[in-house]
Each structure stands twice: as C-alpha cells, then as structure tokens.
Amino acid sequence: MRYGMAIDTKKCVGCADCVVACQTENSVPHGYARDWIAETVSGRYPYLELEIRSERCNHCDNTPCVRTCPTGASHVIEGGIVIVTPEECIGCGACIESCPYDARFTHPDGYATKCTFCDHRVKNGQDPACVSVCPTHCMYFGDLDDPNSEVAKIVARRKWKVLAPEAGTQPQIYYLV
Amino acid sequence: MKTTRRDFLKISSVAAGGLVFAPVLNWVPGFLKSDKPIPDDSKAKRYPNYCEVCFWNCAGWVYTDHDNKIWKIIGNEDDPHSNGRFCPRGTGGVGMYYDDDRLKKPLKRIGEAGAQQFVEIEWEEAIETIAKKMQEIAGKHGPESFALFNHGSSGKHFADLFNAYGSKNIAGPAYAQCKGPREEAFQVTFGHALHSPEPLDIRDTRCLVLIGSHLGENMHNGQVQEMAEAIDKQATIITVDPRFSTAASKSKFWLPIKPATDMALLLAWIHVIIEEELYDRKYVEELTFGFEQLKAHVKDYTPEWAYGITTIEPDVIRATAREMGAASPAVIVHPGRHVTWYGDDTQRLRAVAILNALLGSWGRRGGFYLPEKAKLPKYPTPENPKPTWTWRDVMPGQYPLASLPVTNVLVDASHPSYLGKHKVKAWMVAGTNLIATMPDLKRTIEAIQNLEYLVVIDTMPAEITGYADIVLPECTYLERYDMMRISEHRIPTFALRMPAAEPRWESKPGWWICKQIASKIGKGDYFKYEKYEDVLDFQLKEMGSSLEEMKKAGVKTFHRKEDLYFVEGHPHVFDTPTGKIELYSNLMIENGFDPLPKYITHAQPEAGFYRLIYGRTPAHTFSRTTNNANLNDLFRENPLWVHPKTAREWGLKTGDKVWLKNHQGVVSHFSTKVRVTERIRHDSVYMAHGFGRTDERLTRSFGIGISDTELISDVKIDKETGSTGMRSNFVTFLKENPHNSDKKEA
C-alpha cells in the first residue's frame, strides 16, 4: 500500500478551494496553510503558458524531515503518510529547514505541522478534504501500489512530473502536465 | 524566530521563479487554537443550506463540531448547482458567520452622513422608527417614493414588504449593473432570457467560446466544473480577452483583443460563418427569421476589416470561426454574465445570440439545453395594493427593453437634478453595498444626501451603512430559514436553507425584520405566519413533501416533463413575434433600435492612460467577502496587472505602490501593489473587483487595495435596457501619495 496523489495541472484553475477546505477540515489557524497554489507563467506576450499547481507535503519515500527529527515526532505511518505527533514535537524546526518543498510550518501552539493526507478521513475510506471538494476534479488520491486504482491508472496513462526530483526525496505527488 | 508559512512561501516563490498566493497572518480565532480531535463526518451533525456567498446558490451541508459549533460546509451531491462540490467562497462561508466585525445590534446614526457614527438602539425602537417613517413618507409623498434596493435571498423578503406597502420601485444591481443587456438580447432573439444558472451544456460541448468571461476566476461553480470536464474531453476552448486569464491558459486559441472592439470580431465571425457556409443550414432555414437581411448586413464585415480594429489577425478569425463551425451544433458562444461594458451591450449580446443561432446551438446537446423549473405554491397573502407610478414613469419611454427595474433610474429619481414629478424620497437597501456596486459614486452620494430617509440591512458594516439613518443587523444564511431555492436546471430542483446555529449577537433573519415592520404599518396580513418554518412546511406539504423530509435531504429533484434538447422533426415555436429565432428583429425597430447589430467605435485611452479592466478572483464575490477571514487569507489585496512595456515606461516594478487617477480626474482612496506581468495587453490594466474598502470597522479589509468602482465615473448607458457600461474608464499611475493628509497612507 502506497498512498499518493495526482494533480491535473490542465484542469486546475487555482481557485484554492483545496486550501480553504483543508483549513476548515483540519482547523488550520487563519494565516497558515497546509496546501497552497503556485502559478508559473512562461513565455512572452502573446505566446504564454500558465501552469497552476495545488502544492502540499509530498509524503516522500525518502524523508529528510523524518531523518532530521530528533524526537521521532515526525514519522511515517501505513501507506507512506508522513505525520507529526504534536505532543512529541519540541518545535526545533529541523524538519522545516530540511524540507525542499517548504511544506511545514510551526503551529502557533509551538509544534511543526503540515498536510496529513487527511489520514483521519483516509482510514474511513474517504478522500482527503482537498481532493473531495475540488470543483474541477483535478486531484486523484489512492493507492499507487494498486494498478486498478484511479490514481495509479492516471499516472500510468498521462505525462507527469514531480517537484524538485533533484532533491532525491522521491515525492509521491504527481503533477499531470 | 518563528517560521510561518508566509515566510517560506516568499522564499520559495523566488527560488521557483513562480508566483505564489501566500496566505497572510492576521487573525486567529480562539476556538481554532484548542487541540480537539477532528470530528468524524459520518457522526457529525449536519444541516442543509444553500450558499449565499454568491448568486449561484449551491446547496450543501453545514457540519457542526463536538461543541455544536459550525465547523465546515460541504456540497450536497444531489444538487445540480454544485454536484457536491463547493467553490472556495462556499467552503469559506464559515468565515462570514465567525466574522467579529459583523453588525451586532441595530444602529442609529448620530454623525453626518457617510461618517459611520452611530449609537446602538434596541430592536423595538428601530422597528418603531422605521415603521413611523414609512407611514409618514407614504402620507406625504405616497409609498411609491420609497424605493428598495435589494440583493440575494433576504432581499426577496424585503420585496414582499415593499409590494405590500405599495411600492414597486424595487431594483437590484444584478440587472442594470450586470446581466440586463444579456437577458434582453436573448429574449429578443430566442424569446427566452437566460436567467441563473445559465442553461449552458458545457460538459458536452465540443467548442466553448469565452468573450471576456473568465471562468475559473469567476467561480460560477457548475460552469467551472463543466469546463474542467470539457477539458478532459478535449473540447476546444477559444478565449477572447485582453488578459491571459486562467481560462485563456486552458484554451487552444487566445485572442488578446483590443478592448471595446468585441463587436467587430463578432461581426467578422458571423461574416465568415455565412461566407464559408459553416452555419447549420437546416436549423437556420427551419427555425430562424431574417437570414437574408443578416447576410447582406455582414457582407463588408470581413476579417481584414476587423483586423484593423481588433488587432486579431484575419487568419485567426477564420481559423476560430471554422473551429466553431466544425463543432456545430455542440458549440457555445458564452453569453457571459457581467456584460455591462460599453453602452452598446444589448446589441453586442444580440451578436452573440445570432452567432449561437447560426451555429444551431440553442436547444442542442453541447449548446444550450432547455431548462426546467419546479413550481412551489405561494403562501397565501392578500392582494398587493396597486402603485400609482413605478420606475418606468420616472423617464417615460426610456429603456423600453428593460424587463426589470433599473437601479440607476431610481438613483436618477432621487437626485437633486431630477425635476420630474416621480421623485424618490427614501431608500431601503437590503444586502447590497451600493457604494461599491453603482458606478459614478459622486452621483450616488448626491442622490443619497438628497433623501429624507435611508435604512440599510446587512450582515456586515459597509460603506453604504455610513449613510443610513438606521442600520439593521441581519443574521447570516447559516443562522436562518429562508425561502426555498427554486431554480432552472437540467432537472427541476429545490433546496432548503435552515439554520445550523443561533444568530450571533442580536442579529435577526430578514423575514423576521419584514414581519415586524409590516405589523407596525398595518400590513401584518401579508406576513401571517409565526415563523418562517410555517411557510416552508405549508409549501412543501402542498408538494407532497414536508419540512422534516427536506431537513434530511436538503435537495429535492423532480423528473423533467419535456425533452432536454430539441427533438428532430418536432416543430418548435419560439416566444418571439415571428415564432422563430429572430436574427433580424422588427421588435428592435419598433422600439427605435437597430434590427441588426452594428459596429460602433468606442473611445480608446489617450497617451499615458490605460483602460481599467476589472474582474474576479476565485476567493471573492463583490466587496462583501473581502473581510471574510477565510477568504481574506487567500486573497487580501488586489494587485494591479501591468504589462512589462508599460511598467518600463513608468519605472514600475512588481510590488511598487501606486494610486490611480482616471481620465475625469477621480483619484483612488488607497494604493495597491503593481504586478508586472506578460499576461495583459500594454494598453490596459487589470484588478480584482471589490477592494479598497473605506469603512474602518472592517478590520481585515479596510484601506487595502484600490476600489475599481470608485474609478468608474464615466458611465455609458445602454439605451435598450438602461444598464451602466463600466469598461469605459481610463486610468494613469500616481507614484506619490495624492492624499498627503491621509494618515493611513502617509
């Protein structure tokens, strides 16, 4: 079992519903976000391209955040989901510095936090909040190890890229391009 | 140093060379700080509602947490408006409920108009005062001289109140500041206005043509969803926009048209489609009227002619016309929604309607479907008194095609310069911030200052409340019952709104306010129910349902009675004088207008000035959402898009602060930041609508960004409908603060 996500940049309009849904679902304090929208414009007028991506923790296979965590608060659970246990976190910030995606931040209560793939929903068979609300259906979530899952099928079928592959983290969010 | 998401995003955006919308740190409500486990959806309580953050009115569920406090809002899967998925504004609707800046108690103004100085009063005193004033004005000038400006669901209760009172001067900006010309152009052509949501079969279209419509930035939910589905199915998208919008980035063709020349492009497209016989011949022969006149009319409107006007190359005009022809009839030339641009808007939308008619898209799969609507019985009320005059008598004979009251006519009738006998003396304003909605702010304020009385009802403080004699705090849609949502769609539906929480502070539902006022002015018979649930239960039982059933379902769907599309061989009679789709319109001639749309040259900016183009960001609806903590978090300030060439000429860099001055000398209150981008033409600037709030009680949005509305002083009136063309203003940059005494900006 390996949870992962595919996000179709061709369909995403960057509305940030994923951001608000994550904030309300997980009670993320205002002013912080576990997912966000990135836009890259290339070309010159009038020959332009725009790529829009909904970004978050990549739940990597090779996890610098877990390696650098001195207390074991950052750890990997079933399906490859990377989690932080707030009670065990001392707020040292090492994981935040080590993440090439800037996916983590310090919660106002003092611990490191980030996207959990909504593990509380996933264990009930639901999609993460961001995936479940997306008006454009541009996000796919599921078990990459299961060749019959929607996410595995679309990753097999479409051209994709991952973010910062040079960091060697083996990220598990696939951007369909 | 505490690391925040915000800091990191700034660094990452530089490293990635991209642009990142970073949430900003501002306000953390106490309830979010506690470390409670996340509730389980299947066990959490949920209440049906339909969204009031925008007019799309998506139906959904409001979930509450362990402490029965509002937690989140999720779409209802049975609802065709949302298909179970809300947009960011709907999801962020919780921020409207939790906003501590809300109006809390009735207010009585003690300072000068506009200054926002009030004392709190009790509801009883507020209702008494308003009722007394309504009776006094009815006695002195007649009830007709009291006008209502309304918007949204609660606005309908106030319309009931005004109809009972004896005034039909009830207008909403949704008509003359938004879709009025479109409604009448389609009415003239097809005998059917489009209403909301528009019956566009985007999910099955082969070609979607967007003219200034920025789907994906305007989150008209169902349409954005279907556009994504159309992208999946490899439909062609053609976007005409001076700006490389999100939709343009999804398009096979982006036509960066010179602003105000859309009519030339439309006529050239019609020319090519007729010349190259790309139109649906059988459909045109059987169902339309006036093809020969149209053909002769567009003879000289060649792509070469249009090139000099629009800057769109003839080859591109032909190629895009052929795309449409190849996809016909599964093609949609999108009619848009906010179409009040240049003053010849009804005619431009006529051209859009004609183009759709030639392509045979009306009543066809992948074009325009034939919507159906459920009927709900009316709760019995006495007959309304008949007013002796209405808005139509203010300027007799003007705007003959307007099928709904025109807000700006009521403003005209309130203005000191109006010398006619149908003067408006008092306003009630329910759920619309006219200061950020109506163009020509100076005139609106002059009209307001000429009034004897002004009452404002809203959930939030706003610029308009500052002028009110009495301000009434309404509770949000999450705290009240309202009328059923009944809408046209592929299938008829209705949806229930019920409260998920008690109203905060002393805010009250609109229906309750109307009922109290009505009973004090002797119109209690019109609001005979105890509570609004009585009305709903009566209506639902008549329909074979009940309030209890709807509380569990939220949405009720019905089977269609007729076909969704035209059926081959079944003749169709259109509700037009000829019974056909009117390419050529005698009705237009009878009303003094051109029977076929013509190209008119509109003014272009002088050197050093740039056309002000405004639009939406997915996070906001009008000015009303800018202070919502969830949505403000996503998009806090409206940057001004400037082309690199223009920026070089002015020495502007991304992040520089600028104020704007328009061609009539109007200067923006506040500044905004420049965003230098290739995504806009050099002759235009762009910003999101609704910012630059001047009400200091809005702790998150006060003084942030520039208000586009305040810079729209040059208004081009559409003669057919009275709608206000608002894309005719040109601005220049001010790099120094023009308000030296303004402490906030100094």
PDB file of N, CA, C and O in Angstrom, chain B residues 4-62:
ATOM      1  N   THR B   4       6.865  31.061   9.717  1.00  0.00           N
ATOM      2  CA  THR B   4       5.472  30.923   9.297  1.00  0.00           C
ATOM      3  C   THR B   4       5.445  30.472   7.853  1.00  0.00           C
ATOM      4  O   THR B   4       6.409  30.616   7.116  1.00  0.00           O
ATOM      5  N   ARG B   5       4.318  29.955   7.492  1.00  0.00           N
ATOM      6  CA  ARG B   5       4.072  29.557   6.112  1.00  0.00           C
ATOM      7  C   ARG B   5       4.362  30.732   5.176  1.00  0.00           C
ATOM      8  O   ARG B   5       4.903  30.587   4.104  1.00  0.00           O
ATOM      9  N   ARG B   6       4.016  31.928   5.662  1.00  0.00           N
ATOM     10  CA  ARG B   6       4.147  33.109   4.831  1.00  0.00           C
ATOM     11  C   ARG B   6       5.606  33.354   4.464  1.00  0.00           C
ATOM     12  O   ARG B   6       5.952  33.593   3.315  1.00  0.00           O
ATOM     13  N   ASP B   7       6.491  33.269   5.480  1.00  0.00           N
ATOM     14  CA  ASP B   7       7.907  33.496   5.212  1.00  0.00           C
ATOM     15  C   ASP B   7       8.413  32.508   4.176  1.00  0.00           C
ATOM     16  O   ASP B   7       9.095  32.846   3.234  1.00  0.00           O
ATOM     17  N   PHE B   8       8.042  31.263   4.375  1.00  0.00           N
ATOM     18  CA  PHE B   8       8.551  30.233   3.496  1.00  0.00           C
ATOM     19  C   PHE B   8       8.054  30.395   2.075  1.00  0.00           C
ATOM     20  O   PHE B   8       8.775  30.149   1.132  1.00  0.00           O
ATOM     21  N   LEU B   9       6.828  30.829   1.957  1.00  0.00           N
ATOM     22  CA  LEU B   9       6.290  30.980   0.612  1.00  0.00           C
ATOM     23  C   LEU B   9       7.017  32.069  -0.143  1.00  0.00           C
ATOM     24  O   LEU B   9       7.249  31.949  -1.319  1.00  0.00           O
ATOM     25  N   LYS B  10       7.390  33.096   0.558  1.00  0.00           N
ATOM     26  CA  LYS B  10       8.098  34.181  -0.126  1.00  0.00           C
ATOM     27  C   LYS B  10       9.409  33.662  -0.687  1.00  0.00           C
ATOM     28  O   LYS B  10       9.744  33.920  -1.818  1.00  0.00           O
ATOM     29  N   ILE B  11      10.130  32.889   0.139  1.00  0.00           N
ATOM     30  CA  ILE B  11      11.413  32.353  -0.310  1.00  0.00           C
ATOM     31  C   ILE B  11      11.192  31.408  -1.494  1.00  0.00           C
ATOM     32  O   ILE B  11      11.831  31.512  -2.519  1.00  0.00           O
ATOM     33  N   SER B  12      10.229  30.551  -1.349  1.00  0.00           N
ATOM     34  CA  SER B  12      10.034  29.536  -2.383  1.00  0.00           C
ATOM     35  C   SER B  12       9.595  30.167  -3.693  1.00  0.00           C
ATOM     36  O   SER B  12       9.951  29.699  -4.749  1.00  0.00           O
ATOM     37  N   SER B  13       8.865  31.268  -3.609  1.00  0.00           N
ATOM     38  CA  SER B  13       8.391  31.855  -4.861  1.00  0.00           C
ATOM     39  C   SER B  13       9.560  32.450  -5.640  1.00  0.00           C
ATOM     40  O   SER B  13       9.586  32.421  -6.849  1.00  0.00           O
ATOM     41  N   VAL B  14      10.555  32.952  -4.923  1.00  0.00           N
ATOM     42  CA  VAL B  14      11.730  33.495  -5.601  1.00  0.00           C
ATOM     43  C   VAL B  14      12.518  32.343  -6.225  1.00  0.00           C
ATOM     44  O   VAL B  14      12.866  32.363  -7.386  1.00  0.00           O
ATOM     45  N   ALA B  15      12.711  31.302  -5.432  1.00  0.00           N
ATOM     46  CA  ALA B  15      13.508  30.174  -5.905  1.00  0.00           C
ATOM     47  C   ALA B  15      12.867  29.505  -7.119  1.00  0.00           C
ATOM     48  O   ALA B  15      13.537  29.120  -8.058  1.00  0.00           O
ATOM     49  N   ALA B  16      11.556  29.413  -7.097  1.00  0.00           N
ATOM     50  CA  ALA B  16      10.881  28.694  -8.170  1.00  0.00           C
ATOM     51  C   ALA B  16      10.620  29.585  -9.376  1.00  0.00           C
ATOM     52  O   ALA B  16      10.268  29.103 -10.434  1.00  0.00           O
ATOM     53  N   GLY B  17      10.785  30.887  -9.197  1.00  0.00           N
ATOM     54  CA  GLY B  17      10.524  31.793 -10.296  1.00  0.00           C
ATOM     55  C   GLY B  17       9.040  31.902 -10.607  1.00  0.00           C
ATOM     56  O   GLY B  17       8.635  32.452 -11.602  1.00  0.00           O
ATOM     57  N   GLY B  18       8.246  31.371  -9.750  1.00  0.00           N
ATOM     58  CA  GLY B  18       6.802  31.404  -9.973  1.00  0.00           C
ATOM     59  C   GLY B  18       6.150  32.414  -9.056  1.00  0.00           C
ATOM     60  O   GLY B  18       6.823  33.144  -8.334  1.00  0.00           O
ATOM     61  N   LEU B  19       4.882  32.429  -9.090  1.00  0.00           N
ATOM     62  CA  LEU B  19       4.145  33.342  -8.230  1.00  0.00           C
ATOM     63  C   LEU B  19       3.314  32.499  -7.295  1.00  0.00           C
ATOM     64  O   LEU B  19       2.637  31.570  -7.706  1.00  0.00           O
ATOM     65  N   VAL B  20       3.383  32.810  -6.023  1.00  0.00           N
ATOM     66  CA  VAL B  20       2.656  32.003  -5.049  1.00  0.00           C
ATOM     67  C   VAL B  20       1.688  32.896  -4.294  1.00  0.00           C
ATOM     68  O   VAL B  20       2.040  33.981  -3.850  1.00  0.00           O
ATOM     69  N   PHE B  21       0.462  32.450  -4.205  1.00  0.00           N
ATOM     70  CA  PHE B  21      -0.508  33.183  -3.405  1.00  0.00           C
ATOM     71  C   PHE B  21      -0.351  32.732  -1.967  1.00  0.00           C
ATOM     72  O   PHE B  21      -0.748  31.630  -1.601  1.00  0.00           O
ATOM     73  N   ALA B  22       0.253  33.547  -1.175  1.00  0.00           N
ATOM     74  CA  ALA B  22       0.518  33.147   0.203  1.00  0.00           C
ATOM     75  C   ALA B  22      -0.555  33.667   1.130  1.00  0.00           C
ATOM     76  O   ALA B  22      -0.921  34.827   1.060  1.00  0.00           O
ATOM     77  N   PRO B  23      -1.058  32.817   1.994  1.00  0.00           N
ATOM     78  CA  PRO B  23      -1.973  33.320   3.000  1.00  0.00           C
ATOM     79  C   PRO B  23      -1.218  34.290   3.916  1.00  0.00           C
ATOM     80  O   PRO B  23      -0.012  34.160   4.079  1.00  0.00           O
ATOM     81  N   VAL B  24      -1.901  35.215   4.463  1.00  0.00           N
ATOM     82  CA  VAL B  24      -1.234  36.176   5.332  1.00  0.00           C
ATOM     83  C   VAL B  24      -1.686  35.985   6.765  1.00  0.00           C
ATOM     84  O   VAL B  24      -2.823  35.614   7.025  1.00  0.00           O
ATOM     85  N   LEU B  25      -0.784  36.252   7.686  1.00  0.00           N
ATOM     86  CA  LEU B  25      -1.104  36.067   9.095  1.00  0.00           C
ATOM     87  C   LEU B  25      -1.908  37.258   9.566  1.00  0.00           C
ATOM     88  O   LEU B  25      -1.471  38.382   9.456  1.00  0.00           O
ATOM     89  N   ASN B  26      -3.099  37.037  10.020  1.00  0.00           N
ATOM     90  CA  ASN B  26      -3.788  38.176  10.614  1.00  0.00           C
ATOM     91  C   ASN B  26      -4.546  37.802  11.872  1.00  0.00           C
ATOM     92  O   ASN B  26      -4.189  38.188  12.964  1.00  0.00           O
ATOM     93  N   TRP B  27      -5.493  36.941  11.774  1.00  0.00           N
ATOM     94  CA  TRP B  27      -6.404  36.785  12.895  1.00  0.00           C
ATOM     95  C   TRP B  27      -6.577  35.313  13.201  1.00  0.00           C
ATOM     96  O   TRP B  27      -6.792  34.510  12.309  1.00  0.00           O
ATOM     97  N   VAL B  28      -6.430  34.946  14.450  1.00  0.00           N
ATOM     98  CA  VAL B  28      -6.616  33.553  14.833  1.00  0.00           C
ATOM     99  C   VAL B  28      -7.726  33.479  15.868  1.00  0.00           C
ATOM    100  O   VAL B  28      -7.574  33.953  16.985  1.00  0.00           O
ATOM    101  N   PRO B  29      -8.889  32.953  15.497  1.00  0.00           N
ATOM    102  CA  PRO B  29      -9.958  32.885  16.476  1.00  0.00           C
ATOM    103  C   PRO B  29      -9.609  31.886  17.573  1.00  0.00           C
ATOM    104  O   PRO B  29      -8.940  30.883  17.312  1.00  0.00           O
ATOM    105  N   GLY B  30     -10.049  32.175  18.756  1.00  0.00           N
ATOM    106  CA  GLY B  30      -9.707  31.350  19.899  1.00  0.00           C
ATOM    107  C   GLY B  30     -10.091  29.897  19.715  1.00  0.00           C
ATOM    108  O   GLY B  30      -9.340  28.999  20.065  1.00  0.00           O
ATOM    109  N   PHE B  31     -11.237  29.665  19.101  1.00  0.00           N
ATOM    110  CA  PHE B  31     -11.735  28.295  19.023  1.00  0.00           C
ATOM    111  C   PHE B  31     -10.851  27.392  18.170  1.00  0.00           C
ATOM    112  O   PHE B  31     -10.888  26.184  18.280  1.00  0.00           O
ATOM    113  N   LEU B  32     -10.051  28.014  17.292  1.00  0.00           N
ATOM    114  CA  LEU B  32      -9.208  27.183  16.436  1.00  0.00           C
ATOM    115  C   LEU B  32      -7.916  26.760  17.140  1.00  0.00           C
ATOM    116  O   LEU B  32      -7.217  25.870  16.702  1.00  0.00           O
ATOM    117  N   LYS B  33      -7.588  27.445  18.221  1.00  0.00           N
ATOM    118  CA  LYS B  33      -6.316  27.167  18.877  1.00  0.00           C
ATOM    119  C   LYS B  33      -6.356  25.862  19.675  1.00  0.00           C
ATOM    120  O   LYS B  33      -5.344  25.219  19.867  1.00  0.00           O
ATOM    121  N   SER B  34      -7.532  25.503  20.147  1.00  0.00           N
ATOM    122  CA  SER B  34      -7.596  24.331  21.018  1.00  0.00           C
ATOM    123  C   SER B  34      -7.303  23.069  20.218  1.00  0.00           C
ATOM    124  O   SER B  34      -7.536  23.000  19.019  1.00  0.00           O
ATOM    125  N   ASP B  35      -6.785  22.078  20.891  1.00  0.00           N
ATOM    126  CA  ASP B  35      -6.322  20.877  20.221  1.00  0.00           C
ATOM    127  C   ASP B  35      -7.370  19.775  20.283  1.00  0.00           C
ATOM    128  O   ASP B  35      -7.181  18.757  20.941  1.00  0.00           O
ATOM    129  N   LYS B  36      -8.482  19.984  19.622  1.00  0.00           N
ATOM    130  CA  LYS B  36      -9.563  18.988  19.676  1.00  0.00           C
ATOM    131  C   LYS B  36      -9.391  17.982  18.549  1.00  0.00           C
ATOM    132  O   LYS B  36      -8.899  18.334  17.487  1.00  0.00           O
ATOM    133  N   PRO B  37      -9.807  16.743  18.763  1.00  0.00           N
ATOM    134  CA  PRO B  37      -9.746  15.799  17.650  1.00  0.00           C
ATOM    135  C   PRO B  37     -10.693  16.241  16.533  1.00  0.00           C
ATOM    136  O   PRO B  37     -11.688  16.921  16.788  1.00  0.00           O
ATOM    137  N   ILE B  38     -10.364  15.861  15.313  1.00  0.00           N
ATOM    138  CA  ILE B  38     -11.197  16.254  14.177  1.00  0.00           C
ATOM    139  C   ILE B  38     -12.441  15.359  14.163  1.00  0.00           C
ATOM    140  O   ILE B  38     -12.321  14.142  14.244  1.00  0.00           O
ATOM    141  N   PRO B  39     -13.627  15.967  14.092  1.00  0.00           N
ATOM    142  CA  PRO B  39     -14.845  15.142  14.106  1.00  0.00           C
ATOM    143  C   PRO B  39     -14.902  14.191  12.904  1.00  0.00           C
ATOM    144  O   PRO B  39     -14.279  14.422  11.878  1.00  0.00           O
ATOM    145  N   ASP B  40     -15.668  13.151  13.063  1.00  0.00           N
ATOM    146  CA  ASP B  40     -15.886  12.158  12.007  1.00  0.00           C
ATOM    147  C   ASP B  40     -17.143  12.578  11.239  1.00  0.00           C
ATOM    148  O   ASP B  40     -18.203  12.749  11.831  1.00  0.00           O
ATOM    149  N   ASP B  41     -16.998  12.739   9.915  1.00  0.00           N
ATOM    150  CA  ASP B  41     -18.129  13.192   9.079  1.00  0.00           C
ATOM    151  C   ASP B  41     -19.395  12.389   9.314  1.00  0.00           C
ATOM    152  O   ASP B  41     -20.495  12.939   9.388  1.00  0.00           O
ATOM    153  N   SER B  42     -19.231  11.067   9.416  1.00  0.00           N
ATOM    154  CA  SER B  42     -20.417  10.217   9.471  1.00  0.00           C
ATOM    155  C   SER B  42     -21.149  10.367  10.798  1.00  0.00           C
ATOM    156  O   SER B  42     -22.322  10.014  10.904  1.00  0.00           O
ATOM    157  N   LYS B  43     -20.476  10.888  11.828  1.00  0.00           N
ATOM    158  CA  LYS B  43     -21.127  11.055  13.129  1.00  0.00           C
ATOM    159  C   LYS B  43     -21.494  12.508  13.421  1.00  0.00           C
ATOM    160  O   LYS B  43     -22.303  12.778  14.305  1.00  0.00           O
ATOM    161  N   ALA B  44     -20.890  13.435  12.676  1.00  0.00           N
ATOM    162  CA  ALA B  44     -21.140  14.855  12.944  1.00  0.00           C
ATOM    163  C   ALA B  44     -22.558  15.231  12.536  1.00  0.00           C
ATOM    164  O   ALA B  44     -23.137  14.646  11.616  1.00  0.00           O
ATOM    165  N   LYS B  45     -23.121  16.236  13.225  1.00  0.00           N
ATOM    166  CA  LYS B  45     -24.430  16.751  12.846  1.00  0.00           C
ATOM    167  C   LYS B  45     -24.273  17.626  11.615  1.00  0.00           C
ATOM    168  O   LYS B  45     -23.286  18.358  11.490  1.00  0.00           O
ATOM    169  N   ARG B  46     -25.273  17.591  10.711  1.00  0.00           N
ATOM    170  CA  ARG B  46     -25.199  18.466   9.545  1.00  0.00           C
ATOM    171  C   ARG B  46     -26.576  19.026   9.223  1.00  0.00           C
ATOM    172  O   ARG B  46     -27.598  18.368   9.457  1.00  0.00           O
ATOM    173  N   TYR B  47     -26.567  20.245   8.720  1.00  0.00           N
ATOM    174  CA  TYR B  47     -27.818  20.967   8.429  1.00  0.00           C
ATOM    175  C   TYR B  47     -27.804  21.409   6.971  1.00  0.00           C
ATOM    176  O   TYR B  47     -26.802  21.949   6.502  1.00  0.00           O
ATOM    177  N   PRO B  48     -28.925  21.199   6.271  1.00  0.00           N
ATOM    178  CA  PRO B  48     -28.943  21.626   4.862  1.00  0.00           C
ATOM    179  C   PRO B  48     -28.980  23.146   4.729  1.00  0.00           C
ATOM    180  O   PRO B  48     -29.532  23.842   5.583  1.00  0.00           O
ATOM    181  N   ASN B  49     -28.385  23.625   3.657  1.00  0.00           N
ATOM    182  CA  ASN B  49     -28.404  25.053   3.378  1.00  0.00           C
ATOM    183  C   ASN B  49     -28.130  25.226   1.896  1.00  0.00           C
ATOM    184  O   ASN B  49     -27.770  24.272   1.210  1.00  0.00           O
ATOM    185  N   TYR B  50     -28.356  26.422   1.399  1.00  0.00           N
ATOM    186  CA  TYR B  50     -27.824  26.769   0.081  1.00  0.00           C
ATOM    187  C   TYR B  50     -27.025  28.044   0.252  1.00  0.00           C
ATOM    188  O   TYR B  50     -27.349  28.886   1.071  1.00  0.00           O
ATOM    189  N   CYS B  51     -25.951  28.123  -0.491  1.00  0.00           N
ATOM    190  CA  CYS B  51     -24.924  29.127  -0.246  1.00  0.00           C
ATOM    191  C   CYS B  51     -25.430  30.525  -0.604  1.00  0.00           C
ATOM    192  O   CYS B  51     -26.140  30.713  -1.581  1.00  0.00           O
ATOM    193  N   GLU B  52     -25.028  31.481   0.199  1.00  0.00           N
ATOM    194  CA  GLU B  52     -25.409  32.879  -0.055  1.00  0.00           C
ATOM    195  C   GLU B  52     -24.151  33.731  -0.292  1.00  0.00           C
ATOM    196  O   GLU B  52     -24.238  34.945  -0.345  1.00  0.00           O
ATOM    197  N   VAL B  53     -23.010  33.059  -0.442  1.00  0.00           N
ATOM    198  CA  VAL B  53     -21.807  33.860  -0.690  1.00  0.00           C
ATOM    199  C   VAL B  53     -21.827  34.395  -2.125  1.00  0.00           C
ATOM    200  O   VAL B  53     -21.274  35.432  -2.419  1.00  0.00           O
ATOM    201  N   CYS B  54     -22.477  33.657  -3.027  1.00  0.00           N
ATOM    202  CA  CYS B  54     -22.740  34.242  -4.344  1.00  0.00           C
ATOM    203  C   CYS B  54     -24.107  33.788  -4.839  1.00  0.00           C
ATOM    204  O   CYS B  54     -24.791  32.989  -4.212  1.00  0.00           O
ATOM    205  N   PHE B  55     -24.489  34.306  -5.992  1.00  0.00           N
ATOM    206  CA  PHE B  55     -25.812  34.076  -6.574  1.00  0.00           C
ATOM    207  C   PHE B  55     -25.967  32.686  -7.157  1.00  0.00           C
ATOM    208  O   PHE B  55     -27.029  32.349  -7.647  1.00  0.00           O
ATOM    209  N   TRP B  56     -24.909  31.892  -7.169  1.00  0.00           N
ATOM    210  CA  TRP B  56     -25.044  30.552  -7.728  1.00  0.00           C
ATOM    211  C   TRP B  56     -25.871  29.680  -6.791  1.00  0.00           C
ATOM    212  O   TRP B  56     -26.469  28.693  -7.202  1.00  0.00           O
ATOM    213  N   ASN B  57     -25.874  30.040  -5.517  1.00  0.00           N
ATOM    214  CA  ASN B  57     -26.745  29.389  -4.513  1.00  0.00           C
ATOM    215  C   ASN B  57     -26.606  27.868  -4.483  1.00  0.00           C
ATOM    216  O   ASN B  57     -27.612  27.133  -4.491  1.00  0.00           O
ATOM    217  N   CYS B  58     -25.389  27.381  -4.444  1.00  0.00           N
ATOM    218  CA  CYS B  58     -25.156  25.934  -4.378  1.00  0.00           C
ATOM    219  C   CYS B  58     -25.723  25.356  -3.076  1.00  0.00           C
ATOM    220  O   CYS B  58     -25.573  25.951  -2.016  1.00  0.00           O
ATOM    221  N   ALA B  59     -26.324  24.188  -3.190  1.00  0.00           N
ATOM    222  CA  ALA B  59     -26.864  23.550  -1.990  1.00  0.00           C
ATOM    223  C   ALA B  59     -25.800  22.665  -1.350  1.00  0.00           C
ATOM    224  O   ALA B  59     -25.031  21.990  -2.039  1.00  0.00           O
ATOM    225  N   GLY B  60     -25.772  22.696  -0.026  1.00  0.00           N
ATOM    226  CA  GLY B  60     -24.761  21.916   0.677  1.00  0.00           C
ATOM    227  C   GLY B  60     -25.168  21.605   2.102  1.00  0.00           C
ATOM    228  O   GLY B  60     -26.339  21.784   2.477  1.00  0.00           O
ATOM    229  N   TRP B  61     -24.199  21.121   2.850  1.00  0.00           N
ATOM    230  CA  TRP B  61     -24.414  20.729   4.238  1.00  0.00           C
ATOM    231  C   TRP B  61     -23.479  21.528   5.134  1.00  0.00           C
ATOM    232  O   TRP B  61     -22.289  21.620   4.862  1.00  0.00           O
ATOM    233  N   VAL B  62     -24.045  22.050   6.207  1.00  0.00           N
ATOM    234  CA  VAL B  62     -23.236  22.756   7.187  1.00  0.00           C
ATOM    235  C   VAL B  62     -22.995  21.794   8.350  1.00  0.00           C
ATOM    236  O   VAL B  62     -23.950  21.358   9.002  1.00  0.00           O
TER     237      VAL B  62
END
